[in-house]
PDB file of C-alpha atoms and ligand atoms in Angstrom:
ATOM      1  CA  UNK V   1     100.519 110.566 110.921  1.00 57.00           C
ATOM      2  CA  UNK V   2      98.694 111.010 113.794  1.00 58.00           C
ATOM      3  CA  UNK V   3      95.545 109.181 113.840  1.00 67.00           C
ATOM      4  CA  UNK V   4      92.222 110.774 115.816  1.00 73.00           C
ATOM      5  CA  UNK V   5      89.579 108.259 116.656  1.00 79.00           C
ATOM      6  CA  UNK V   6      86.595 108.653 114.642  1.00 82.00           C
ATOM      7  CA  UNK V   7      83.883 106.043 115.384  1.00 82.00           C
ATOM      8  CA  UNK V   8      81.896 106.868 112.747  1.00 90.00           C
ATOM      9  CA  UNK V   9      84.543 106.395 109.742  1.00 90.00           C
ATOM     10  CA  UNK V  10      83.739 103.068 109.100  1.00 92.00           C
ATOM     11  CA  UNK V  11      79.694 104.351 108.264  1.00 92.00           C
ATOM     12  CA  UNK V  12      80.872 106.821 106.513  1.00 95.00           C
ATOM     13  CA  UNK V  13      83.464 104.819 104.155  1.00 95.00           C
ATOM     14  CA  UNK V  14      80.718 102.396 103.296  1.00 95.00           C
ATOM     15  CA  UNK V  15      78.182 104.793 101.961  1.00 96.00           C
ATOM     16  CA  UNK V  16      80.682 106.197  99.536  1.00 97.00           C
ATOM     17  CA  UNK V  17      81.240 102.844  97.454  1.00 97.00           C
ATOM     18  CA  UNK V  18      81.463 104.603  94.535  1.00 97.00           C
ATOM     19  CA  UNK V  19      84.204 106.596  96.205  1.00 97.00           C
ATOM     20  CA  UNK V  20      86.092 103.931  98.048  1.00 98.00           C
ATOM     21  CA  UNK V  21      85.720 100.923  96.134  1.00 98.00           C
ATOM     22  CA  UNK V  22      84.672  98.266  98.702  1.00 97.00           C
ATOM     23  CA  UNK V  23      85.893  94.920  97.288  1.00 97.00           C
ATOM     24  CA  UNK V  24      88.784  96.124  94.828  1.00 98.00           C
ATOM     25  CA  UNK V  25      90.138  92.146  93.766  1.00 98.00           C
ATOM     26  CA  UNK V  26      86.906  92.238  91.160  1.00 98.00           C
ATOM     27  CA  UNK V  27      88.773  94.577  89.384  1.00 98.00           C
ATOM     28  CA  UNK V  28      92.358  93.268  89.372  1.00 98.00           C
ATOM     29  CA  UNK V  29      93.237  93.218  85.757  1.00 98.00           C
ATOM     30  CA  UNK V  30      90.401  94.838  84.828  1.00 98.00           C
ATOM     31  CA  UNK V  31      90.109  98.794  86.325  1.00 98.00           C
ATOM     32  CA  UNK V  32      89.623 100.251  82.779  1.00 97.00           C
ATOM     33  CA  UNK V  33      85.932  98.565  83.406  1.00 97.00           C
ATOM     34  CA  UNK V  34      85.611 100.981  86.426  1.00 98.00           C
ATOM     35  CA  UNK V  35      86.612 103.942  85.322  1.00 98.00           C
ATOM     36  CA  UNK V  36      85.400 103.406  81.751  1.00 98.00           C
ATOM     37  CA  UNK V  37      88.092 103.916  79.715  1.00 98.00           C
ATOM     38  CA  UNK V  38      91.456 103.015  78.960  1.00 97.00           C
ATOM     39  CA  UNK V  39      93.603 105.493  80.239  1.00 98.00           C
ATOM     40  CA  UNK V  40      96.699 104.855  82.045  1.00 98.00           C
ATOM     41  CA  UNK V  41      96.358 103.899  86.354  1.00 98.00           C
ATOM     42  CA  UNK V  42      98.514 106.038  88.554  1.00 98.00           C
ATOM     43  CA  UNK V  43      98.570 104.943  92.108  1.00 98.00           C
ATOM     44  CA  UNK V  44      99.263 106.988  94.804  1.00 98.00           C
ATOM     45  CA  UNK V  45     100.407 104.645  98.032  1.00 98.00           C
ATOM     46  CA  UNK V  46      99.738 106.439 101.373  1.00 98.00           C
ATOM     47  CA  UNK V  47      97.520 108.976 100.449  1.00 98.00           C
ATOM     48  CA  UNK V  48      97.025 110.536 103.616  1.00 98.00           C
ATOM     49  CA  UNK V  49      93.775 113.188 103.206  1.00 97.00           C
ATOM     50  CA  UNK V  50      94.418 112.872  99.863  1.00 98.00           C
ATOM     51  CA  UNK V  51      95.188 116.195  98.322  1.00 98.00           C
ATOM     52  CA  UNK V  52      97.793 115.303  96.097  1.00 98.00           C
ATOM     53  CA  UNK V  53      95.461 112.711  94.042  1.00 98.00           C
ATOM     54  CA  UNK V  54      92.798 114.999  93.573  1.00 98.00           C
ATOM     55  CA  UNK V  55      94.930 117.442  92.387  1.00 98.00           C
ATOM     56  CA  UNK V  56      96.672 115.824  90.492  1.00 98.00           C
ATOM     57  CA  UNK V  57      93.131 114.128  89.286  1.00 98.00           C
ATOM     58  CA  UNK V  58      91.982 117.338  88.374  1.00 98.00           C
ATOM     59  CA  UNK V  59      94.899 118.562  86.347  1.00 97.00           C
ATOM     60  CA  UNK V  60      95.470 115.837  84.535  1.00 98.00           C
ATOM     61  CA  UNK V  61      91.700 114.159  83.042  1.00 98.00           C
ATOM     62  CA  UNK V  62      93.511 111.595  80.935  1.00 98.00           C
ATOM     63  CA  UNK V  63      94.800 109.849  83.431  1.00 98.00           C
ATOM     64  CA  UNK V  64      93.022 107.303  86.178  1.00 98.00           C
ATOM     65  CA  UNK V  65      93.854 107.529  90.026  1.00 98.00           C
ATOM     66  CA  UNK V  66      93.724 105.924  92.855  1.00 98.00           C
ATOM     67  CA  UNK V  67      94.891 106.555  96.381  1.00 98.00           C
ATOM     68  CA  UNK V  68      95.718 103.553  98.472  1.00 98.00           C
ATOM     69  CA  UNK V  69      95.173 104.679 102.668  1.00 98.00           C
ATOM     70  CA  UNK V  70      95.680 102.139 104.726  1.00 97.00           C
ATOM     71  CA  UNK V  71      93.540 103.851 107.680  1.00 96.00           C
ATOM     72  CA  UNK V  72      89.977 104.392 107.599  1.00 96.00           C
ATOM     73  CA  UNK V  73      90.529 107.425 109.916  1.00 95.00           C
ATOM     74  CA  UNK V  74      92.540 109.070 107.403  1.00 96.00           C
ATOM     75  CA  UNK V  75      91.250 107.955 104.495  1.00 97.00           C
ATOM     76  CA  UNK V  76      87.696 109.900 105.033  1.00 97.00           C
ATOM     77  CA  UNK V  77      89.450 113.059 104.703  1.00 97.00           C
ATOM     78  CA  UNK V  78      90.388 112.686 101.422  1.00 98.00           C
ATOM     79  CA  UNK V  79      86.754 110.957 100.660  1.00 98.00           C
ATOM     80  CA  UNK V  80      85.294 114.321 101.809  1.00 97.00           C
ATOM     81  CA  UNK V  81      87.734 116.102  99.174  1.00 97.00           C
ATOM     82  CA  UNK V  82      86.614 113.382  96.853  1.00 97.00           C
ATOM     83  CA  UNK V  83      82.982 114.350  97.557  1.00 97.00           C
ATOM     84  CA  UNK V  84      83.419 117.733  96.871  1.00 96.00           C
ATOM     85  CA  UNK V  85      85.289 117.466  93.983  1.00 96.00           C
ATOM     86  CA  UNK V  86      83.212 115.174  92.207  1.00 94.00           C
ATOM     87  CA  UNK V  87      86.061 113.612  89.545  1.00 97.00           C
ATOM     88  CA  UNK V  88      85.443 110.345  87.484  1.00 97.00           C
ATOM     89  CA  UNK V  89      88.995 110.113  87.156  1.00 98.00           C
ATOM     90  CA  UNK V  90      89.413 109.102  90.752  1.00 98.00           C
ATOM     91  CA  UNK V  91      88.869 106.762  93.436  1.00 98.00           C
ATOM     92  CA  UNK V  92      90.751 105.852  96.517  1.00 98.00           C
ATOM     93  CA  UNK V  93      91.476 101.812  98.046  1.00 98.00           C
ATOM     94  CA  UNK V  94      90.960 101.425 102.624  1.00 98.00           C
ATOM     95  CA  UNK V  95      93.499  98.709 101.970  1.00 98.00           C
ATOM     96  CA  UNK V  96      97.370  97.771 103.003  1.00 98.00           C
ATOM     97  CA  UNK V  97     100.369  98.561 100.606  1.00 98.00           C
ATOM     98  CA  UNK V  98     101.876  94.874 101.186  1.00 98.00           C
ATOM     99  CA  UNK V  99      98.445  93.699  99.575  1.00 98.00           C
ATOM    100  CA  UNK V 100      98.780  95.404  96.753  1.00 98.00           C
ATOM    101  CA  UNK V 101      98.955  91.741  94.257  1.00 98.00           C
ATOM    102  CA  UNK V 102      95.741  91.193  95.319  1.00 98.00           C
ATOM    103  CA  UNK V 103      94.006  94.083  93.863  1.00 98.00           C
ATOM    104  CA  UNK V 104      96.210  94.673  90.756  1.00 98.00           C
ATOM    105  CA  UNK V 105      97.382  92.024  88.500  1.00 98.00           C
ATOM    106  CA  UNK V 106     100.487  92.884  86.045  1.00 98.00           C
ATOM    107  CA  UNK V 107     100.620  96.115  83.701  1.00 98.00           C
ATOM    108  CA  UNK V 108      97.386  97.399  85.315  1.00 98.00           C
ATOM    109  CA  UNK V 109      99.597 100.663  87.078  1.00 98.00           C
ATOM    110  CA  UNK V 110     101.918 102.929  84.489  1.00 98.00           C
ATOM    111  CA  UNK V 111     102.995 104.910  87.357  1.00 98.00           C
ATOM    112  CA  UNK V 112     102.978 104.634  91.471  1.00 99.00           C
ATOM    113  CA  UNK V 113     103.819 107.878  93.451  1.00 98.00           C
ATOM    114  CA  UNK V 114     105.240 107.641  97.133  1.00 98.00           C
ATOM    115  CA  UNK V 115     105.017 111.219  98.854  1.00 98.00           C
ATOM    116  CA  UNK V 116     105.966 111.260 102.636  1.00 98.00           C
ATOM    117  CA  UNK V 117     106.076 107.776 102.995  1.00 98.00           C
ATOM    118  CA  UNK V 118     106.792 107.061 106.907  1.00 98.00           C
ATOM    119  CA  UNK V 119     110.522 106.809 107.731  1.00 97.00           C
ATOM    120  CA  UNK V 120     110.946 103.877 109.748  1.00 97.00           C
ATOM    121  CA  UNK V 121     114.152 105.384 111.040  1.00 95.00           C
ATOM    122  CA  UNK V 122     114.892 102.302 113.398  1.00 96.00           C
ATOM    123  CA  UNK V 123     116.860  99.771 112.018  1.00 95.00           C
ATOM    124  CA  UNK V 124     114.664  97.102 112.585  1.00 96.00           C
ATOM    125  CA  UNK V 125     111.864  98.103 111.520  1.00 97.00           C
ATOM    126  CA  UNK V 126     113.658  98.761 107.492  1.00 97.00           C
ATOM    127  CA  UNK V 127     111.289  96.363 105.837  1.00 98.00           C
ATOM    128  CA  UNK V 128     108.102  98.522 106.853  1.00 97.00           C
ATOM    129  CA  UNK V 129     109.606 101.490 104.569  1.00 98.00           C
ATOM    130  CA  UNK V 130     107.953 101.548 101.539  1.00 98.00           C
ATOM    131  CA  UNK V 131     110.952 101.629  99.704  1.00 98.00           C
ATOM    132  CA  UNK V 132     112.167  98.297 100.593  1.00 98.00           C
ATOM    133  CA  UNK V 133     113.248  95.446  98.726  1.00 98.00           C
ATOM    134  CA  UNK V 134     110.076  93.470  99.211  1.00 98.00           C
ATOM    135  CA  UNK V 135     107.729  96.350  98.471  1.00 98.00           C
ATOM    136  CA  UNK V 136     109.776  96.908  95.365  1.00 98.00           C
ATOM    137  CA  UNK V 137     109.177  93.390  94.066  1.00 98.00           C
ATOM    138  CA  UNK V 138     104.968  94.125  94.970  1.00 98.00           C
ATOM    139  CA  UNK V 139     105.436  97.187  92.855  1.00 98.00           C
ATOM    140  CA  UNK V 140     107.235  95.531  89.973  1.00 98.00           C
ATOM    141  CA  UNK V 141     104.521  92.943  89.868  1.00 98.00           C
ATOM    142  CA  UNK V 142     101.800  95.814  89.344  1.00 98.00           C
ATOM    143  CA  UNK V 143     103.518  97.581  86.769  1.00 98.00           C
ATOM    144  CA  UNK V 144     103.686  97.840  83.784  1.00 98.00           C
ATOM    145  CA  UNK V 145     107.179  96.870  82.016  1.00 97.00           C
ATOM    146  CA  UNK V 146     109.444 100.139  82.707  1.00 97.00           C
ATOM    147  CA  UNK V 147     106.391 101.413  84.969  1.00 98.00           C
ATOM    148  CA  UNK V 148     108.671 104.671  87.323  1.00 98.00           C
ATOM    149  CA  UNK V 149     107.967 105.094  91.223  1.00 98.00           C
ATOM    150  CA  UNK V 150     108.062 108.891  91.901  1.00 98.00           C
ATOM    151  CA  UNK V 151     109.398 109.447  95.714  1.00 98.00           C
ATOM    152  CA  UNK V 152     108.735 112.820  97.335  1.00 98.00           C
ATOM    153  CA  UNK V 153     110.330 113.144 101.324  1.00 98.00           C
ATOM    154  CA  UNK V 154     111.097 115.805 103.283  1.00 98.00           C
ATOM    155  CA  UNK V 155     113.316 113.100 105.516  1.00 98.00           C
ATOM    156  CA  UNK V 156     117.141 113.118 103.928  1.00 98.00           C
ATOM    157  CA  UNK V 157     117.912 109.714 105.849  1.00 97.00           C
ATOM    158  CA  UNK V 158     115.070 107.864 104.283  1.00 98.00           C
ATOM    159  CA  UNK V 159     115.578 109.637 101.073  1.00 98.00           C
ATOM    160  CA  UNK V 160     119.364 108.211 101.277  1.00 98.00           C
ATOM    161  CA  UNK V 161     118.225 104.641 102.139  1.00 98.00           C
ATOM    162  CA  UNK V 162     115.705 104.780  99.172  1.00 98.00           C
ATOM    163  CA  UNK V 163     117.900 105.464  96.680  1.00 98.00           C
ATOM    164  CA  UNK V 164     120.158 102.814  97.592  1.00 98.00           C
ATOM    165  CA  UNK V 165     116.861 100.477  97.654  1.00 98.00           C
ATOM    166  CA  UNK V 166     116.275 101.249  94.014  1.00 98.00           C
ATOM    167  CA  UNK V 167     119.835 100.853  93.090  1.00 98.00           C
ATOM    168  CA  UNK V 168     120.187  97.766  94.520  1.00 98.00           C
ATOM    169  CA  UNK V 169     117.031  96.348  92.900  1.00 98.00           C
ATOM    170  CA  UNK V 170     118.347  97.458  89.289  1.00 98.00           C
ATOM    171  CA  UNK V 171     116.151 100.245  89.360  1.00 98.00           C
ATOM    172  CA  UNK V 172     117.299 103.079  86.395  1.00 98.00           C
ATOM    173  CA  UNK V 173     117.594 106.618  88.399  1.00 97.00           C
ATOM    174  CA  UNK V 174     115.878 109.400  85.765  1.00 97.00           C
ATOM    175  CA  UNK V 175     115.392 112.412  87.667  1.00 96.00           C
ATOM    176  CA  UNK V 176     116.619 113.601  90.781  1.00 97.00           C
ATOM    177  CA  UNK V 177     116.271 116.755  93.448  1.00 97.00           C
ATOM    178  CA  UNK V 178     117.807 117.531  96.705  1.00 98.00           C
ATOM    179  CA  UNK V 179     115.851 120.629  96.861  1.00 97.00           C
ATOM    180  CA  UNK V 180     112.679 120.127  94.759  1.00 97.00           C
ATOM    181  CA  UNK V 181     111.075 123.651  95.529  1.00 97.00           C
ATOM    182  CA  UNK V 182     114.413 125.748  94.798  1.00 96.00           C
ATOM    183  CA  UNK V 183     114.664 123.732  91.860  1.00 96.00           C
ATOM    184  CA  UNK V 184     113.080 124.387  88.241  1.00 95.00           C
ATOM    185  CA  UNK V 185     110.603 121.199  88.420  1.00 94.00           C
ATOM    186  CA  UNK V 186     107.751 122.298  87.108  1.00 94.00           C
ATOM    187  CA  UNK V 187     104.081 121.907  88.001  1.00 93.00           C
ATOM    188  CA  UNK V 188     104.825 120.097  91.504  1.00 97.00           C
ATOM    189  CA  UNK V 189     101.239 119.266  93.472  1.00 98.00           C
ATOM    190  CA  UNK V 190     101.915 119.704  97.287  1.00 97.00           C
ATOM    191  CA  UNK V 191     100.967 117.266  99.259  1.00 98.00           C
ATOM    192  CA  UNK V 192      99.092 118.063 102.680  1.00 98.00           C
ATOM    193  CA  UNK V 193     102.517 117.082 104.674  1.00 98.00           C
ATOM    194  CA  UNK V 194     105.092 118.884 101.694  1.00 98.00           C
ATOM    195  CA  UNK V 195     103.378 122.132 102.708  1.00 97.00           C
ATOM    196  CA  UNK V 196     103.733 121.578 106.646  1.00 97.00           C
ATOM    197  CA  UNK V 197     107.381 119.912 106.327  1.00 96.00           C
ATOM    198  CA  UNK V 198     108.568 122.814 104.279  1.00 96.00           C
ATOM    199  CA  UNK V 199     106.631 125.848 105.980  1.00 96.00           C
ATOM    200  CA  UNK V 200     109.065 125.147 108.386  1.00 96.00           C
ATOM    201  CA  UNK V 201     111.697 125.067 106.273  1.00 95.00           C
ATOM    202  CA  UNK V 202     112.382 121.771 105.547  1.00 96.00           C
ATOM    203  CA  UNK V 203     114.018 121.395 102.512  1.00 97.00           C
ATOM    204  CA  UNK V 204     112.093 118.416  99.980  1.00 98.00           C
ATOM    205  CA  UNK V 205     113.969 116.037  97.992  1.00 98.00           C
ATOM    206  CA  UNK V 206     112.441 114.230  94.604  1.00 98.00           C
ATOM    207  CA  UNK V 207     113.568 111.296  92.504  1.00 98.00           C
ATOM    208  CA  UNK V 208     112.047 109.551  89.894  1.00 98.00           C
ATOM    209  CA  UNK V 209     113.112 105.906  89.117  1.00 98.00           C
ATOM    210  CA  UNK V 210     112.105 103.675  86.383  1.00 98.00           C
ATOM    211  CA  UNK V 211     111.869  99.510  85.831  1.00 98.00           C
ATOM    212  CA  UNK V 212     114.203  98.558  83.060  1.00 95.00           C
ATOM    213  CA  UNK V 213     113.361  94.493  81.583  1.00 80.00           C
ATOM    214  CA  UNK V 214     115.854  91.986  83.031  1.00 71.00           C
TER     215      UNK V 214
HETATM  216  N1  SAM S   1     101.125 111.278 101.347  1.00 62.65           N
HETATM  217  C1  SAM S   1     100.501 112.091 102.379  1.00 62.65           C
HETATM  218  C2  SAM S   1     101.169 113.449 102.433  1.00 62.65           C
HETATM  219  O1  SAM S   1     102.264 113.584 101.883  1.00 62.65           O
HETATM  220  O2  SAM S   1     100.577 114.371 103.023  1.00 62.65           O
HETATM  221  C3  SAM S   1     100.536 111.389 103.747  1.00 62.65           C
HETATM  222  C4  SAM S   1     101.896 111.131 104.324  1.00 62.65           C
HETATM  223  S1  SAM S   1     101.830 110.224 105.870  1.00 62.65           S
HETATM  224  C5  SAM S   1     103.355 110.514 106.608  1.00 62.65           C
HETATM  225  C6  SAM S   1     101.984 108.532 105.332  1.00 62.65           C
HETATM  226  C7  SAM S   1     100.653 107.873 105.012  1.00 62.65           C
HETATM  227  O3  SAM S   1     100.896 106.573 104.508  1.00 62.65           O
HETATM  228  C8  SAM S   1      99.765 107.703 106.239  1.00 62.65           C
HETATM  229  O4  SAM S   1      98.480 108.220 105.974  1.00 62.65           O
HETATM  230  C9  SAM S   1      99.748 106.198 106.462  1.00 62.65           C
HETATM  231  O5  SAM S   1      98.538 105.740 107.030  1.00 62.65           O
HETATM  232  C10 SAM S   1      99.950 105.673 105.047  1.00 62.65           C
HETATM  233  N2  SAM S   1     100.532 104.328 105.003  1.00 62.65           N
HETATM  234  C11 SAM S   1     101.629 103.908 105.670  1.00 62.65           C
HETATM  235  N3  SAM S   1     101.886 102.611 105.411  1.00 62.65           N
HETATM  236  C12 SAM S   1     100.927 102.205 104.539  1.00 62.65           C
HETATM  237  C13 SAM S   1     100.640 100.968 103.908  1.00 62.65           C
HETATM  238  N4  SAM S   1     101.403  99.882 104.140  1.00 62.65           N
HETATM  239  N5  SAM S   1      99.579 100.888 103.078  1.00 62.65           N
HETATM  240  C14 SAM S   1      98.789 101.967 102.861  1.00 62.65           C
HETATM  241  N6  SAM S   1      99.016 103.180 103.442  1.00 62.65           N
HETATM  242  C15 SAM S   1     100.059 103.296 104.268  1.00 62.65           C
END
């Protein structure tokens, strides 16, 4: 992602607060209070501008959202679509994926997505994937018991690595696509980088995996 400069994002963030909830740990265990019901969390981790959450916010009313962005400069573009959209169903987190224990305690998230996470293709830098061991364990500890990761990339290599990740971590493989939009999925959300990556031509690959209880 490249990432403009914009002074003013900060401001902006914190007059939104019902938007981008400014001091998420008060609601760790507790996000049904937020949203005011008690329908099943999805989490969407590296949201980007955020299309893909609203979206899928606005298809689906019975179920809660929120789109962890770990940059504030980012993370204002999909406030803006939050703005307009004007969903209760909703709400986005300026915080850091590796954090993630702090804001959710156990069973709080049915579901995380992970669309055009960033590769990492160096070697060394494997544990910053999102789809690494450690992050797994975060995610398991968020979950609920056989809570599913769904993993959208338009990068084969990191695609490869990440289902090895999951495989190796006992994760149960339920669905998977090597070419998601010649495929016969149905009712696929693109996300703001799924329609640049495969304008060009770039073929998409999908999996969904799911937690089984050790
Ligand atoms: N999901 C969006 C899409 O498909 O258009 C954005 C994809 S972009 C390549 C990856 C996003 O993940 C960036 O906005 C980046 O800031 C965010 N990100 C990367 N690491 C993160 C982390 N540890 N915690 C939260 N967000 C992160």
């Amino acid at each position: 992602m490249r990432l403009r400069n914009k002074p003013w994002a900060k401001d902006k963030i914190k007059q939104y607060p019902q938007y981008i909830i400014p001091t998420p740990e008060q609601y760790k265990g507790k996000w049904n209070e937020l949203f005011g019901n008690t329908n099943p969390l999805h989490i969407e981790i590296g949201t980007g501008k955020g299309r893909f959450i609203t979206e899928m916010a606005k298809a689906n009313p019975h179920i809660n959202y929120i789109g962890i962005e770990l940059y504030e400069s980012v993370i204002v573009s999909a406030l803006d679509r939050l703005i307009e959209a004007e969903l209760p169903n909703v709400k986005l987190l300026n915080v850091n994926a590796k954090d993630l224990k702090e804001y959710f305690a156990k069973g709080d998230v049915e579901r995380i997505y992970l669309n055009f996470s960033d590769p990492w293709p160096k070697k060394r830098h494997a544990k910053r994937r999102l789809t690494y061991k450690s992050f797994l364990e975060i995610y398991e500890d968020i979950l609920v018991d056989e809570g599913e990761i769904h993993f959208k990339t338009d990068n084969q290599g990191l695609f490869e690595y990440s289902l090895i990740s999951f495989s190796e971590y006992g994760l149960l493989l339920k669905f998977i696509s090597l070419d998601l939009h010649n495929s016969d999925f149905e009712g696929n959300i693109m996300t703001e980088y799924e329609e640049k990556f495969s304008s060009r031509g770039q073929r998409i690959y999908r999996c969904e995996v799911k937690y089984v209880k050790r």
